Amino acid sequence: MSDGRITYDARTLPSGRERAIAIGNFDGVHRGHARLIESTIAAARAQGLEACVLTFDPHPARLLAPDRAPPLLMPEARRIELLLALGADRVIVQPFDLSLASLSPRAFAESLLRQAISARIVSVGYDFSFGQKRAGTIATLAELGRELGFQATVTPAVRVRGVVCSSTTIRALIHAGQMEDATALLGRAPEIEGVVIHGAARGRTIGFPTANLEPRTEVLPGSGVYAGWAELPDGALVRAAINVGTNPTFSDERTVHIEAHLLDWKGDLYGEHVRLRFDARLREERRFDGKDALIAQLHDDMAATRALQLPPIPAID
């Protein structure tokens, strides 16, 4: 992604600017992340600082505990896009390697926060830790800030209907097909993206052609049929009924396919990048007794997709 607001290593930042930074992995850019970043931007504006977001690539767990590293809710480019959309002046994507992981909390604060970034405000979430073996706590950050010349601020947990907004919880909800609940924590519908590839073309033979997605998103919805939208390369949004599953009516294979039937749309999307948004799970995937039964159910799925009306996203507690 080429954008002057993105810096891929803090050591290459333009000099002469002092900054307020929000630090985190920000996978999913959910409502808790948004509150942290928005408060950082407000503080930056009040003090004439550049409002920045500091995130890491790869996710630290990929390096330090790869067997336990979580699948990511979105590719890096989408995460950066959403962080900038919140109003940050700059996103800093810091390479996370063994040299960074081995820094003590003090060395992390001195070399990265003060020397490289020139931070005057450092904003973190309630569960933040940093430095080698995650030895640095929020109290450590505040103490180092007083010594090094930056103010440490903490955003408490953000809850919706009593549930803390967290990437871990959102992953579980998406896996379970609970799209409305995931939407409440994200602040927008869950999505996956990828390239449209050639499939078996069975849908076309029964009057329901589909775009078959090869996903670049790691967290996939649980099997089932969903009502949602397809965002096309030109930015157009098209209503879509989306099947996630193994097509048991036609095959006993176990490979999961993602197929979207775009309502009232015709065209060629092969090789194009498409983003699918998931509003609600309509039903489970199941095997039908023949083509006619499947076609009848698909007509019902299309009608349900057209008719779906979602309530407003609930307010933060």
PDB file of C-alpha atoms in Angstrom:
ATOM      1  CA  MET A   1       0.000   0.000   0.000  1.00  0.00           C
ATOM      2  CA  SER A   2       1.497   3.335  -1.065  1.00  0.00           C
ATOM      3  CA  ASP A   3       0.337   6.260   1.067  1.00  0.00           C
ATOM      4  CA  GLY A   4       2.334   9.109   2.569  1.00  0.00           C
ATOM      5  CA  ARG A   5       0.461   8.610   5.842  1.00  0.00           C
ATOM      6  CA  ILE A   6       1.971   5.140   6.333  1.00  0.00           C
ATOM      7  CA  THR A   7       5.459   4.571   7.750  1.00  0.00           C
ATOM      8  CA  TYR A   8       6.800   1.024   7.804  1.00  0.00           C
ATOM      9  CA  ASP A   9       9.523   1.565  10.408  1.00  0.00           C
ATOM     10  CA  ALA A  10       9.539   4.220  13.131  1.00  0.00           C
ATOM     11  CA  ARG A  11      13.248   4.824  12.546  1.00  0.00           C
ATOM     12  CA  THR A  12      12.374   6.356   9.146  1.00  0.00           C
ATOM     13  CA  LEU A  13       9.880   8.895  10.510  1.00  0.00           C
ATOM     14  CA  PRO A  14      10.305  12.526   9.450  1.00  0.00           C
ATOM     15  CA  SER A  15      12.074  14.466  12.186  1.00  0.00           C
ATOM     16  CA  GLY A  16      10.882  17.691  13.729  1.00  0.00           C
ATOM     17  CA  ARG A  17       7.419  16.538  14.826  1.00  0.00           C
ATOM     18  CA  GLU A  18       6.278  15.526  18.278  1.00  0.00           C
ATOM     19  CA  ARG A  19       3.574  12.923  18.369  1.00  0.00           C
ATOM     20  CA  ALA A  20       0.707  11.343  20.269  1.00  0.00           C
ATOM     21  CA  ILE A  21       0.581   7.629  19.597  1.00  0.00           C
ATOM     22  CA  ALA A  22      -1.907   4.848  20.219  1.00  0.00           C
ATOM     23  CA  ILE A  23      -0.185   1.467  20.522  1.00  0.00           C
ATOM     24  CA  GLY A  24      -1.711  -1.930  19.778  1.00  0.00           C
ATOM     25  CA  ASN A  25      -2.099  -4.808  17.358  1.00  0.00           C
ATOM     26  CA  PHE A  26      -5.574  -3.539  16.431  1.00  0.00           C
ATOM     27  CA  ASP A  27      -6.685  -6.740  14.708  1.00  0.00           C
ATOM     28  CA  GLY A  28     -10.254  -6.140  13.590  1.00  0.00           C
ATOM     29  CA  VAL A  29     -10.170  -2.407  14.471  1.00  0.00           C
ATOM     30  CA  HIS A  30     -13.173  -2.939  16.755  1.00  0.00           C
ATOM     31  CA  ARG A  31     -15.035  -0.418  18.904  1.00  0.00           C
ATOM     32  CA  GLY A  32     -12.554  -0.662  21.767  1.00  0.00           C
ATOM     33  CA  HIS A  33      -9.712   0.107  19.352  1.00  0.00           C
ATOM     34  CA  ALA A  34     -11.730   2.983  17.897  1.00  0.00           C
ATOM     35  CA  ARG A  35     -12.263   4.588  21.300  1.00  0.00           C
ATOM     36  CA  LEU A  36      -8.525   4.367  22.083  1.00  0.00           C
ATOM     37  CA  ILE A  37      -7.562   5.928  18.761  1.00  0.00           C
ATOM     38  CA  GLU A  38     -10.216   8.628  18.874  1.00  0.00           C
ATOM     39  CA  SER A  39      -9.088   9.700  22.352  1.00  0.00           C
ATOM     40  CA  THR A  40      -5.489   9.817  21.118  1.00  0.00           C
ATOM     41  CA  ILE A  41      -6.493  12.006  18.184  1.00  0.00           C
ATOM     42  CA  ALA A  42      -8.401  14.371  20.478  1.00  0.00           C
ATOM     43  CA  ALA A  43      -5.380  14.709  22.789  1.00  0.00           C
ATOM     44  CA  ALA A  44      -3.081  15.284  19.815  1.00  0.00           C
ATOM     45  CA  ARG A  45      -5.298  18.030  18.418  1.00  0.00           C
ATOM     46  CA  ALA A  46      -5.440  19.762  21.818  1.00  0.00           C
ATOM     47  CA  GLN A  47      -1.626  19.901  22.033  1.00  0.00           C
ATOM     48  CA  GLY A  48      -0.723  20.407  18.375  1.00  0.00           C
ATOM     49  CA  LEU A  49       0.824  16.959  18.001  1.00  0.00           C
ATOM     50  CA  GLU A  50       0.774  14.534  15.093  1.00  0.00           C
ATOM     51  CA  ALA A  51      -1.804  11.815  15.839  1.00  0.00           C
ATOM     52  CA  CYS A  52      -0.270   8.414  15.135  1.00  0.00           C
ATOM     53  CA  VAL A  53      -1.140   4.744  15.504  1.00  0.00           C
ATOM     54  CA  LEU A  54       1.699   2.308  16.201  1.00  0.00           C
ATOM     55  CA  THR A  55       1.060  -1.294  15.243  1.00  0.00           C
ATOM     56  CA  PHE A  56       3.233  -4.296  14.495  1.00  0.00           C
ATOM     57  CA  ASP A  57       3.901  -6.725  11.665  1.00  0.00           C
ATOM     58  CA  PRO A  58       3.835  -9.618  12.089  1.00  0.00           C
ATOM     59  CA  HIS A  59       1.545 -10.024  15.092  1.00  0.00           C
ATOM     60  CA  PRO A  60       3.978 -10.587  17.998  1.00  0.00           C
ATOM     61  CA  ALA A  61       2.536 -14.027  18.732  1.00  0.00           C
ATOM     62  CA  ARG A  62       3.522 -15.174  15.236  1.00  0.00           C
ATOM     63  CA  LEU A  63       7.157 -14.740  16.244  1.00  0.00           C
ATOM     64  CA  LEU A  64       7.088 -15.567  19.951  1.00  0.00           C
ATOM     65  CA  ALA A  65       4.478 -18.338  20.145  1.00  0.00           C
ATOM     66  CA  PRO A  66       3.524 -19.383  16.610  1.00  0.00           C
ATOM     67  CA  ASP A  67       1.606 -22.460  17.785  1.00  0.00           C
ATOM     68  CA  ARG A  68      -0.692 -20.209  19.800  1.00  0.00           C
ATOM     69  CA  ALA A  69      -0.869 -17.262  17.405  1.00  0.00           C
ATOM     70  CA  PRO A  70      -4.468 -16.323  16.628  1.00  0.00           C
ATOM     71  CA  PRO A  71      -5.807 -16.203  13.074  1.00  0.00           C
ATOM     72  CA  LEU A  72      -6.199 -12.604  11.999  1.00  0.00           C
ATOM     73  CA  LEU A  73      -9.529 -10.923  11.408  1.00  0.00           C
ATOM     74  CA  MET A  74      -8.220  -8.975   8.427  1.00  0.00           C
ATOM     75  CA  PRO A  75      -5.180  -8.550   6.189  1.00  0.00           C
ATOM     76  CA  GLU A  76      -2.696  -5.824   7.046  1.00  0.00           C
ATOM     77  CA  ALA A  77      -3.790  -3.509   4.227  1.00  0.00           C
ATOM     78  CA  ARG A  78      -7.398  -3.509   5.448  1.00  0.00           C
ATOM     79  CA  ARG A  79      -6.310  -2.894   9.040  1.00  0.00           C
ATOM     80  CA  ILE A  80      -4.271   0.135   7.947  1.00  0.00           C
ATOM     81  CA  GLU A  81      -7.155   1.408   5.818  1.00  0.00           C
ATOM     82  CA  LEU A  82      -9.538   1.304   8.781  1.00  0.00           C
ATOM     83  CA  LEU A  83      -7.026   2.889  11.161  1.00  0.00           C
ATOM     84  CA  LEU A  84      -6.578   5.815   8.788  1.00  0.00           C
ATOM     85  CA  ALA A  85     -10.352   6.064   8.341  1.00  0.00           C
ATOM     86  CA  LEU A  86     -10.653   6.784  12.071  1.00  0.00           C
ATOM     87  CA  GLY A  87      -8.741   9.996  11.475  1.00  0.00           C
ATOM     88  CA  ALA A  88      -5.147   9.212  12.386  1.00  0.00           C
ATOM     89  CA  ASP A  89      -2.556  11.416  10.707  1.00  0.00           C
ATOM     90  CA  ARG A  90      -0.156   8.495  10.370  1.00  0.00           C
ATOM     91  CA  VAL A  91       0.002   4.740  10.863  1.00  0.00           C
ATOM     92  CA  ILE A  92       3.382   3.347  11.859  1.00  0.00           C
ATOM     93  CA  VAL A  93       3.783  -0.348  11.023  1.00  0.00           C
ATOM     94  CA  GLN A  94       6.744  -1.465  13.084  1.00  0.00           C
ATOM     95  CA  PRO A  95       8.542  -4.676  12.034  1.00  0.00           C
ATOM     96  CA  PHE A  96       8.305  -7.066  14.969  1.00  0.00           C
ATOM     97  CA  ASP A  97      11.489  -9.099  15.071  1.00  0.00           C
ATOM     98  CA  LEU A  98      13.728 -10.690  17.683  1.00  0.00           C
ATOM     99  CA  SER A  99      15.671  -7.485  18.234  1.00  0.00           C
ATOM    100  CA  LEU A 100      12.498  -5.587  19.104  1.00  0.00           C
ATOM    101  CA  ALA A 101      11.133  -8.474  21.177  1.00  0.00           C
ATOM    102  CA  SER A 102      14.332  -8.582  23.240  1.00  0.00           C
ATOM    103  CA  LEU A 103      14.189  -4.923  24.301  1.00  0.00           C
ATOM    104  CA  SER A 104      13.608  -4.306  27.985  1.00  0.00           C
ATOM    105  CA  PRO A 105      10.635  -2.070  28.816  1.00  0.00           C
ATOM    106  CA  ARG A 106      13.029   0.830  29.408  1.00  0.00           C
ATOM    107  CA  ALA A 107      14.883   0.263  26.124  1.00  0.00           C
ATOM    108  CA  PHE A 108      11.549   0.009  24.276  1.00  0.00           C
ATOM    109  CA  ALA A 109      10.401   3.312  25.736  1.00  0.00           C
ATOM    110  CA  GLU A 110      13.719   5.088  25.185  1.00  0.00           C
ATOM    111  CA  SER A 111      14.660   3.863  21.717  1.00  0.00           C
ATOM    112  CA  LEU A 112      11.251   3.507  20.090  1.00  0.00           C
ATOM    113  CA  LEU A 113       8.830   5.819  21.873  1.00  0.00           C
ATOM    114  CA  ARG A 114      11.064   8.792  22.639  1.00  0.00           C
ATOM    115  CA  GLN A 115      13.990   8.637  20.210  1.00  0.00           C
ATOM    116  CA  ALA A 116      12.367   7.239  17.063  1.00  0.00           C
ATOM    117  CA  ILE A 117       8.805   8.520  17.470  1.00  0.00           C
ATOM    118  CA  SER A 118       9.290  11.643  19.655  1.00  0.00           C
ATOM    119  CA  ALA A 119       6.176  10.693  21.595  1.00  0.00           C
ATOM    120  CA  ARG A 120       4.666  13.182  24.016  1.00  0.00           C
ATOM    121  CA  ILE A 121       1.497  11.183  24.628  1.00  0.00           C
ATOM    122  CA  VAL A 122       1.419   7.369  24.642  1.00  0.00           C
ATOM    123  CA  SER A 123      -2.088   5.885  24.694  1.00  0.00           C
ATOM    124  CA  VAL A 124      -2.687   2.193  25.401  1.00  0.00           C
ATOM    125  CA  GLY A 125      -5.516  -0.169  26.217  1.00  0.00           C
ATOM    126  CA  TYR A 126      -6.362  -1.531  29.656  1.00  0.00           C
ATOM    127  CA  ASP A 127      -4.538  -4.839  29.022  1.00  0.00           C
ATOM    128  CA  PHE A 128      -1.339  -3.421  27.499  1.00  0.00           C
ATOM    129  CA  SER A 129       2.071  -4.894  28.260  1.00  0.00           C
ATOM    130  CA  PHE A 130       5.415  -4.371  26.536  1.00  0.00           C
ATOM    131  CA  GLY A 131       9.095  -5.189  26.473  1.00  0.00           C
ATOM    132  CA  GLN A 132      10.926  -8.483  26.760  1.00  0.00           C
ATOM    133  CA  LYS A 133       8.659 -11.236  28.096  1.00  0.00           C
ATOM    134  CA  ARG A 134       5.929  -8.595  28.391  1.00  0.00           C
ATOM    135  CA  ALA A 135       7.567  -7.392  31.582  1.00  0.00           C
ATOM    136  CA  GLY A 136       6.388  -3.792  31.179  1.00  0.00           C
ATOM    137  CA  THR A 137       3.004  -2.964  32.708  1.00  0.00           C
ATOM    138  CA  ILE A 138       0.844   0.134  32.487  1.00  0.00           C
ATOM    139  CA  ALA A 139       2.399   1.295  35.749  1.00  0.00           C
ATOM    140  CA  THR A 140       5.861   0.786  34.214  1.00  0.00           C
ATOM    141  CA  LEU A 141       4.845   2.851  31.183  1.00  0.00           C
ATOM    142  CA  ALA A 142       3.580   5.697  33.363  1.00  0.00           C
ATOM    143  CA  GLU A 143       6.782   5.687  35.421  1.00  0.00           C
ATOM    144  CA  LEU A 144       8.996   5.700  32.323  1.00  0.00           C
ATOM    145  CA  GLY A 145       6.863   8.447  30.828  1.00  0.00           C
ATOM    146  CA  ARG A 146       7.457  10.723  33.800  1.00  0.00           C
ATOM    147  CA  GLU A 147      11.191  10.124  33.460  1.00  0.00           C
ATOM    148  CA  LEU A 148      11.446  10.370  29.668  1.00  0.00           C
ATOM    149  CA  GLY A 149       8.985  13.150  29.026  1.00  0.00           C
ATOM    150  CA  PHE A 150       5.773  11.604  27.756  1.00  0.00           C
ATOM    151  CA  GLN A 151       2.330  11.208  29.277  1.00  0.00           C
ATOM    152  CA  ALA A 152       0.877   7.698  29.450  1.00  0.00           C
ATOM    153  CA  THR A 153      -2.906   7.398  29.146  1.00  0.00           C
ATOM    154  CA  VAL A 154      -5.060   4.276  29.407  1.00  0.00           C
ATOM    155  CA  THR A 155      -8.388   3.527  27.743  1.00  0.00           C
ATOM    156  CA  PRO A 156     -10.550   1.188  29.845  1.00  0.00           C
ATOM    157  CA  ALA A 157     -12.361  -1.818  28.435  1.00  0.00           C
ATOM    158  CA  VAL A 158     -15.244  -0.979  26.113  1.00  0.00           C
ATOM    159  CA  ARG A 159     -18.381  -3.067  26.606  1.00  0.00           C
ATOM    160  CA  VAL A 160     -21.470  -3.622  24.499  1.00  0.00           C
ATOM    161  CA  ARG A 161     -24.385  -5.370  26.242  1.00  0.00           C
ATOM    162  CA  GLY A 162     -21.943  -6.248  28.992  1.00  0.00           C
ATOM    163  CA  VAL A 163     -19.447  -7.952  26.670  1.00  0.00           C
ATOM    164  CA  VAL A 164     -15.913  -6.565  26.389  1.00  0.00           C
ATOM    165  CA  CYS A 165     -14.915  -5.677  22.832  1.00  0.00           C
ATOM    166  CA  SER A 166     -11.962  -7.932  22.092  1.00  0.00           C
ATOM    167  CA  SER A 167     -10.499  -9.523  18.994  1.00  0.00           C
ATOM    168  CA  THR A 168     -10.591 -12.929  20.685  1.00  0.00           C
ATOM    169  CA  THR A 169     -14.317 -12.707  21.379  1.00  0.00           C
ATOM    170  CA  ILE A 170     -15.051 -11.465  17.865  1.00  0.00           C
ATOM    171  CA  ARG A 171     -13.150 -14.379  16.320  1.00  0.00           C
ATOM    172  CA  ALA A 172     -15.241 -16.823  18.350  1.00  0.00           C
ATOM    173  CA  LEU A 173     -18.504 -15.142  17.358  1.00  0.00           C
ATOM    174  CA  ILE A 174     -17.618 -15.229  13.657  1.00  0.00           C
ATOM    175  CA  HIS A 175     -16.604 -18.891  13.844  1.00  0.00           C
ATOM    176  CA  ALA A 176     -19.985 -19.584  15.461  1.00  0.00           C
ATOM    177  CA  GLY A 177     -21.877 -17.677  12.758  1.00  0.00           C
ATOM    178  CA  GLN A 178     -23.167 -15.114  15.271  1.00  0.00           C
ATOM    179  CA  MET A 179     -22.828 -12.170  12.932  1.00  0.00           C
ATOM    180  CA  GLU A 180     -25.160  -9.749  14.706  1.00  0.00           C
ATOM    181  CA  ASP A 181     -23.203 -10.147  17.951  1.00  0.00           C
ATOM    182  CA  ALA A 182     -19.882  -9.752  16.143  1.00  0.00           C
ATOM    183  CA  THR A 183     -21.231  -6.623  14.439  1.00  0.00           C
ATOM    184  CA  ALA A 184     -22.137  -5.137  17.823  1.00  0.00           C
ATOM    185  CA  LEU A 185     -18.504  -5.424  18.974  1.00  0.00           C
ATOM    186  CA  LEU A 186     -16.898  -4.455  15.667  1.00  0.00           C
ATOM    187  CA  GLY A 187     -19.192  -1.533  14.907  1.00  0.00           C
ATOM    188  CA  ARG A 188     -19.659  -2.859  11.357  1.00  0.00           C
ATOM    189  CA  ALA A 189     -20.486  -6.179   9.723  1.00  0.00           C
ATOM    190  CA  PRO A 190     -17.818  -8.909   9.755  1.00  0.00           C
ATOM    191  CA  GLU A 191     -16.110  -9.315   6.406  1.00  0.00           C
ATOM    192  CA  ILE A 192     -13.770 -11.495   4.435  1.00  0.00           C
ATOM    193  CA  GLU A 193     -11.933 -10.618   1.252  1.00  0.00           C
ATOM    194  CA  GLY A 194     -10.138 -12.390  -1.515  1.00  0.00           C
ATOM    195  CA  VAL A 195      -9.900 -13.093  -5.223  1.00  0.00           C
ATOM    196  CA  VAL A 196     -12.704 -14.608  -7.281  1.00  0.00           C
ATOM    197  CA  ILE A 197     -11.615 -17.925  -8.774  1.00  0.00           C
ATOM    198  CA  HIS A 198     -13.176 -20.527 -11.054  1.00  0.00           C
ATOM    199  CA  GLY A 199     -15.275 -23.109  -9.237  1.00  0.00           C
ATOM    200  CA  ALA A 200     -17.271 -26.118 -10.349  1.00  0.00           C
ATOM    201  CA  ALA A 201     -19.883 -23.813 -11.990  1.00  0.00           C
ATOM    202  CA  ARG A 202     -22.747 -25.883 -10.540  1.00  0.00           C
ATOM    203  CA  GLY A 203     -24.636 -22.769  -9.477  1.00  0.00           C
ATOM    204  CA  ARG A 204     -24.720 -21.454 -13.020  1.00  0.00           C
ATOM    205  CA  THR A 205     -26.305 -24.663 -14.310  1.00  0.00           C
ATOM    206  CA  ILE A 206     -29.273 -24.291 -11.913  1.00  0.00           C
ATOM    207  CA  GLY A 207     -29.769 -20.551 -12.364  1.00  0.00           C
ATOM    208  CA  PHE A 208     -27.795 -19.310  -9.355  1.00  0.00           C
ATOM    209  CA  PRO A 209     -24.296 -18.337 -10.529  1.00  0.00           C
ATOM    210  CA  THR A 210     -21.862 -17.616  -7.727  1.00  0.00           C
ATOM    211  CA  ALA A 211     -18.604 -15.789  -7.211  1.00  0.00           C
ATOM    212  CA  ASN A 212     -16.200 -18.293  -5.633  1.00  0.00           C
ATOM    213  CA  LEU A 213     -13.808 -16.539  -3.285  1.00  0.00           C
ATOM    214  CA  GLU A 214     -10.273 -17.622  -2.482  1.00  0.00           C
ATOM    215  CA  PRO A 215     -10.016 -15.861   0.884  1.00  0.00           C
ATOM    216  CA  ARG A 216      -7.127 -13.746   2.083  1.00  0.00           C
ATOM    217  CA  THR A 217      -8.838 -13.342   5.431  1.00  0.00           C
ATOM    218  CA  GLU A 218      -7.860 -15.953   8.018  1.00  0.00           C
ATOM    219  CA  VAL A 219     -10.967 -15.927  10.237  1.00  0.00           C
ATOM    220  CA  LEU A 220     -13.830 -17.510   8.299  1.00  0.00           C
ATOM    221  CA  PRO A 221     -17.488 -17.784   9.309  1.00  0.00           C
ATOM    222  CA  GLY A 222     -18.832 -21.124  10.414  1.00  0.00           C
ATOM    223  CA  SER A 223     -20.602 -23.186   7.774  1.00  0.00           C
ATOM    224  CA  GLY A 224     -24.020 -21.996   6.730  1.00  0.00           C
ATOM    225  CA  VAL A 225     -25.913 -19.639   4.459  1.00  0.00           C
ATOM    226  CA  TYR A 226     -25.674 -15.928   5.166  1.00  0.00           C
ATOM    227  CA  ALA A 227     -27.314 -12.724   4.029  1.00  0.00           C
ATOM    228  CA  GLY A 228     -24.828  -9.981   3.285  1.00  0.00           C
ATOM    229  CA  TRP A 229     -23.238  -7.757   0.702  1.00  0.00           C
ATOM    230  CA  ALA A 230     -20.478  -7.949  -1.884  1.00  0.00           C
ATOM    231  CA  GLU A 231     -18.224  -4.929  -2.281  1.00  0.00           C
ATOM    232  CA  LEU A 232     -16.980  -4.945  -5.863  1.00  0.00           C
ATOM    233  CA  PRO A 233     -13.701  -3.517  -7.194  1.00  0.00           C
ATOM    234  CA  ASP A 234     -15.440  -0.295  -8.272  1.00  0.00           C
ATOM    235  CA  GLY A 235     -16.804   0.203  -4.743  1.00  0.00           C
ATOM    236  CA  ALA A 236     -20.354  -0.844  -5.603  1.00  0.00           C
ATOM    237  CA  LEU A 237     -22.282  -2.752  -2.931  1.00  0.00           C
ATOM    238  CA  VAL A 238     -24.494  -5.588  -4.140  1.00  0.00           C
ATOM    239  CA  ARG A 239     -26.841  -7.663  -1.988  1.00  0.00           C
ATOM    240  CA  ALA A 240     -25.541 -11.228  -1.734  1.00  0.00           C
ATOM    241  CA  ALA A 241     -26.551 -14.606  -0.369  1.00  0.00           C
ATOM    242  CA  ILE A 242     -23.352 -16.317   0.725  1.00  0.00           C
ATOM    243  CA  ASN A 243     -22.739 -20.011   1.279  1.00  0.00           C
ATOM    244  CA  VAL A 244     -19.836 -21.134   3.455  1.00  0.00           C
ATOM    245  CA  GLY A 245     -19.357 -24.869   3.421  1.00  0.00           C
ATOM    246  CA  THR A 246     -18.572 -28.055   1.553  1.00  0.00           C
ATOM    247  CA  ASN A 247     -21.535 -28.322  -0.884  1.00  0.00           C
ATOM    248  CA  PRO A 248     -22.800 -31.631   0.582  1.00  0.00           C
ATOM    249  CA  THR A 249     -25.574 -31.993  -2.015  1.00  0.00           C
ATOM    250  CA  PHE A 250     -23.013 -32.459  -4.761  1.00  0.00           C
ATOM    251  CA  SER A 251     -19.941 -33.910  -3.064  1.00  0.00           C
ATOM    252  CA  ASP A 252     -18.507 -35.605   0.008  1.00  0.00           C
ATOM    253  CA  GLU A 253     -15.349 -33.491  -0.088  1.00  0.00           C
ATOM    254  CA  ARG A 254     -14.377 -31.586   3.045  1.00  0.00           C
ATOM    255  CA  THR A 255     -12.852 -28.508   1.446  1.00  0.00           C
ATOM    256  CA  VAL A 256     -14.666 -25.362   2.566  1.00  0.00           C
ATOM    257  CA  HIS A 257     -15.867 -23.121  -0.256  1.00  0.00           C
ATOM    258  CA  ILE A 258     -17.098 -19.535  -0.071  1.00  0.00           C
ATOM    259  CA  GLU A 259     -19.652 -18.788  -2.760  1.00  0.00           C
ATOM    260  CA  ALA A 260     -21.664 -15.589  -3.109  1.00  0.00           C
ATOM    261  CA  HIS A 261     -24.722 -15.220  -5.322  1.00  0.00           C
ATOM    262  CA  LEU A 262     -25.049 -11.526  -6.167  1.00  0.00           C
ATOM    263  CA  LEU A 263     -28.687 -10.488  -6.417  1.00  0.00           C
ATOM    264  CA  ASP A 264     -29.766  -8.542  -9.516  1.00  0.00           C
ATOM    265  CA  TRP A 265     -26.217  -8.348 -10.862  1.00  0.00           C
ATOM    266  CA  LYS A 266     -24.511  -9.825 -13.893  1.00  0.00           C
ATOM    267  CA  GLY A 267     -20.888  -9.634 -14.894  1.00  0.00           C
ATOM    268  CA  ASP A 268     -17.474 -11.276 -14.818  1.00  0.00           C
ATOM    269  CA  LEU A 269     -15.510 -11.079 -11.583  1.00  0.00           C
ATOM    270  CA  TYR A 270     -12.877 -13.747 -12.254  1.00  0.00           C
ATOM    271  CA  GLY A 271      -9.516 -12.587 -10.956  1.00  0.00           C
ATOM    272  CA  GLU A 272     -11.027  -9.567  -9.205  1.00  0.00           C
ATOM    273  CA  HIS A 273     -10.639  -8.669  -5.531  1.00  0.00           C
ATOM    274  CA  VAL A 274     -13.984  -8.746  -3.714  1.00  0.00           C
ATOM    275  CA  ARG A 275     -14.947  -8.100  -0.089  1.00  0.00           C
ATOM    276  CA  LEU A 276     -17.952  -9.916   1.396  1.00  0.00           C
ATOM    277  CA  ARG A 277     -19.864  -8.529   4.374  1.00  0.00           C
ATOM    278  CA  PHE A 278     -21.930 -10.858   6.565  1.00  0.00           C
ATOM    279  CA  ASP A 279     -25.114  -9.455   8.099  1.00  0.00           C
ATOM    280  CA  ALA A 280     -26.800 -12.575   9.461  1.00  0.00           C
ATOM    281  CA  ARG A 281     -26.797 -16.363   9.284  1.00  0.00           C
ATOM    282  CA  LEU A 282     -29.968 -17.569   7.578  1.00  0.00           C
ATOM    283  CA  ARG A 283     -29.620 -21.330   8.069  1.00  0.00           C
ATOM    284  CA  GLU A 284     -27.240 -24.251   8.374  1.00  0.00           C
ATOM    285  CA  GLU A 285     -25.714 -25.899   5.330  1.00  0.00           C
ATOM    286  CA  ARG A 286     -27.381 -29.226   4.572  1.00  0.00           C
ATOM    287  CA  ARG A 287     -27.673 -31.953   1.955  1.00  0.00           C
ATOM    288  CA  PHE A 288     -30.779 -31.864  -0.252  1.00  0.00           C
ATOM    289  CA  ASP A 289     -32.590 -34.759  -1.919  1.00  0.00           C
ATOM    290  CA  GLY A 290     -31.956 -33.681  -5.469  1.00  0.00           C
ATOM    291  CA  LYS A 291     -31.629 -30.541  -7.537  1.00  0.00           C
ATOM    292  CA  ASP A 292     -35.266 -29.435  -7.330  1.00  0.00           C
ATOM    293  CA  ALA A 293     -35.258 -29.337  -3.534  1.00  0.00           C
ATOM    294  CA  LEU A 294     -32.045 -27.342  -3.565  1.00  0.00           C
ATOM    295  CA  ILE A 295     -33.421 -24.829  -6.084  1.00  0.00           C
ATOM    296  CA  ALA A 296     -36.566 -24.315  -4.001  1.00  0.00           C
ATOM    297  CA  GLN A 297     -34.441 -23.621  -0.920  1.00  0.00           C
ATOM    298  CA  LEU A 298     -32.194 -21.217  -2.836  1.00  0.00           C
ATOM    299  CA  HIS A 299     -35.252 -19.210  -3.871  1.00  0.00           C
ATOM    300  CA  ASP A 300     -36.194 -18.983  -0.195  1.00  0.00           C
ATOM    301  CA  ASP A 301     -32.640 -17.894   0.674  1.00  0.00           C
ATOM    302  CA  MET A 302     -32.754 -15.116  -1.925  1.00  0.00           C
ATOM    303  CA  ALA A 303     -36.098 -13.887  -0.589  1.00  0.00           C
ATOM    304  CA  ALA A 304     -34.789 -13.920   2.989  1.00  0.00           C
ATOM    305  CA  THR A 305     -31.697 -12.002   1.923  1.00  0.00           C
ATOM    306  CA  ARG A 306     -33.800  -9.328   0.225  1.00  0.00           C
ATOM    307  CA  ALA A 307     -36.173  -9.015   3.168  1.00  0.00           C
ATOM    308  CA  LEU A 308     -33.557  -8.916   5.939  1.00  0.00           C
ATOM    309  CA  GLN A 309     -33.666  -5.767   8.027  1.00  0.00           C
ATOM    310  CA  LEU A 310     -31.199  -5.443  10.852  1.00  0.00           C
ATOM    311  CA  PRO A 311     -31.708  -3.382  13.993  1.00  0.00           C
ATOM    312  CA  PRO A 312     -29.333  -0.488  14.699  1.00  0.00           C
ATOM    313  CA  ILE A 313     -25.943  -1.409  16.111  1.00  0.00           C
ATOM    314  CA  PRO A 314     -26.303  -1.212  19.910  1.00  0.00           C
ATOM    315  CA  ALA A 315     -24.684   1.597  21.836  1.00  0.00           C
ATOM    316  CA  ILE A 316     -21.560   1.150  23.907  1.00  0.00           C
ATOM    317  CA  ASP A 317     -22.430   0.557  27.582  1.00  0.00           C
TER     318      ASP A 317
END
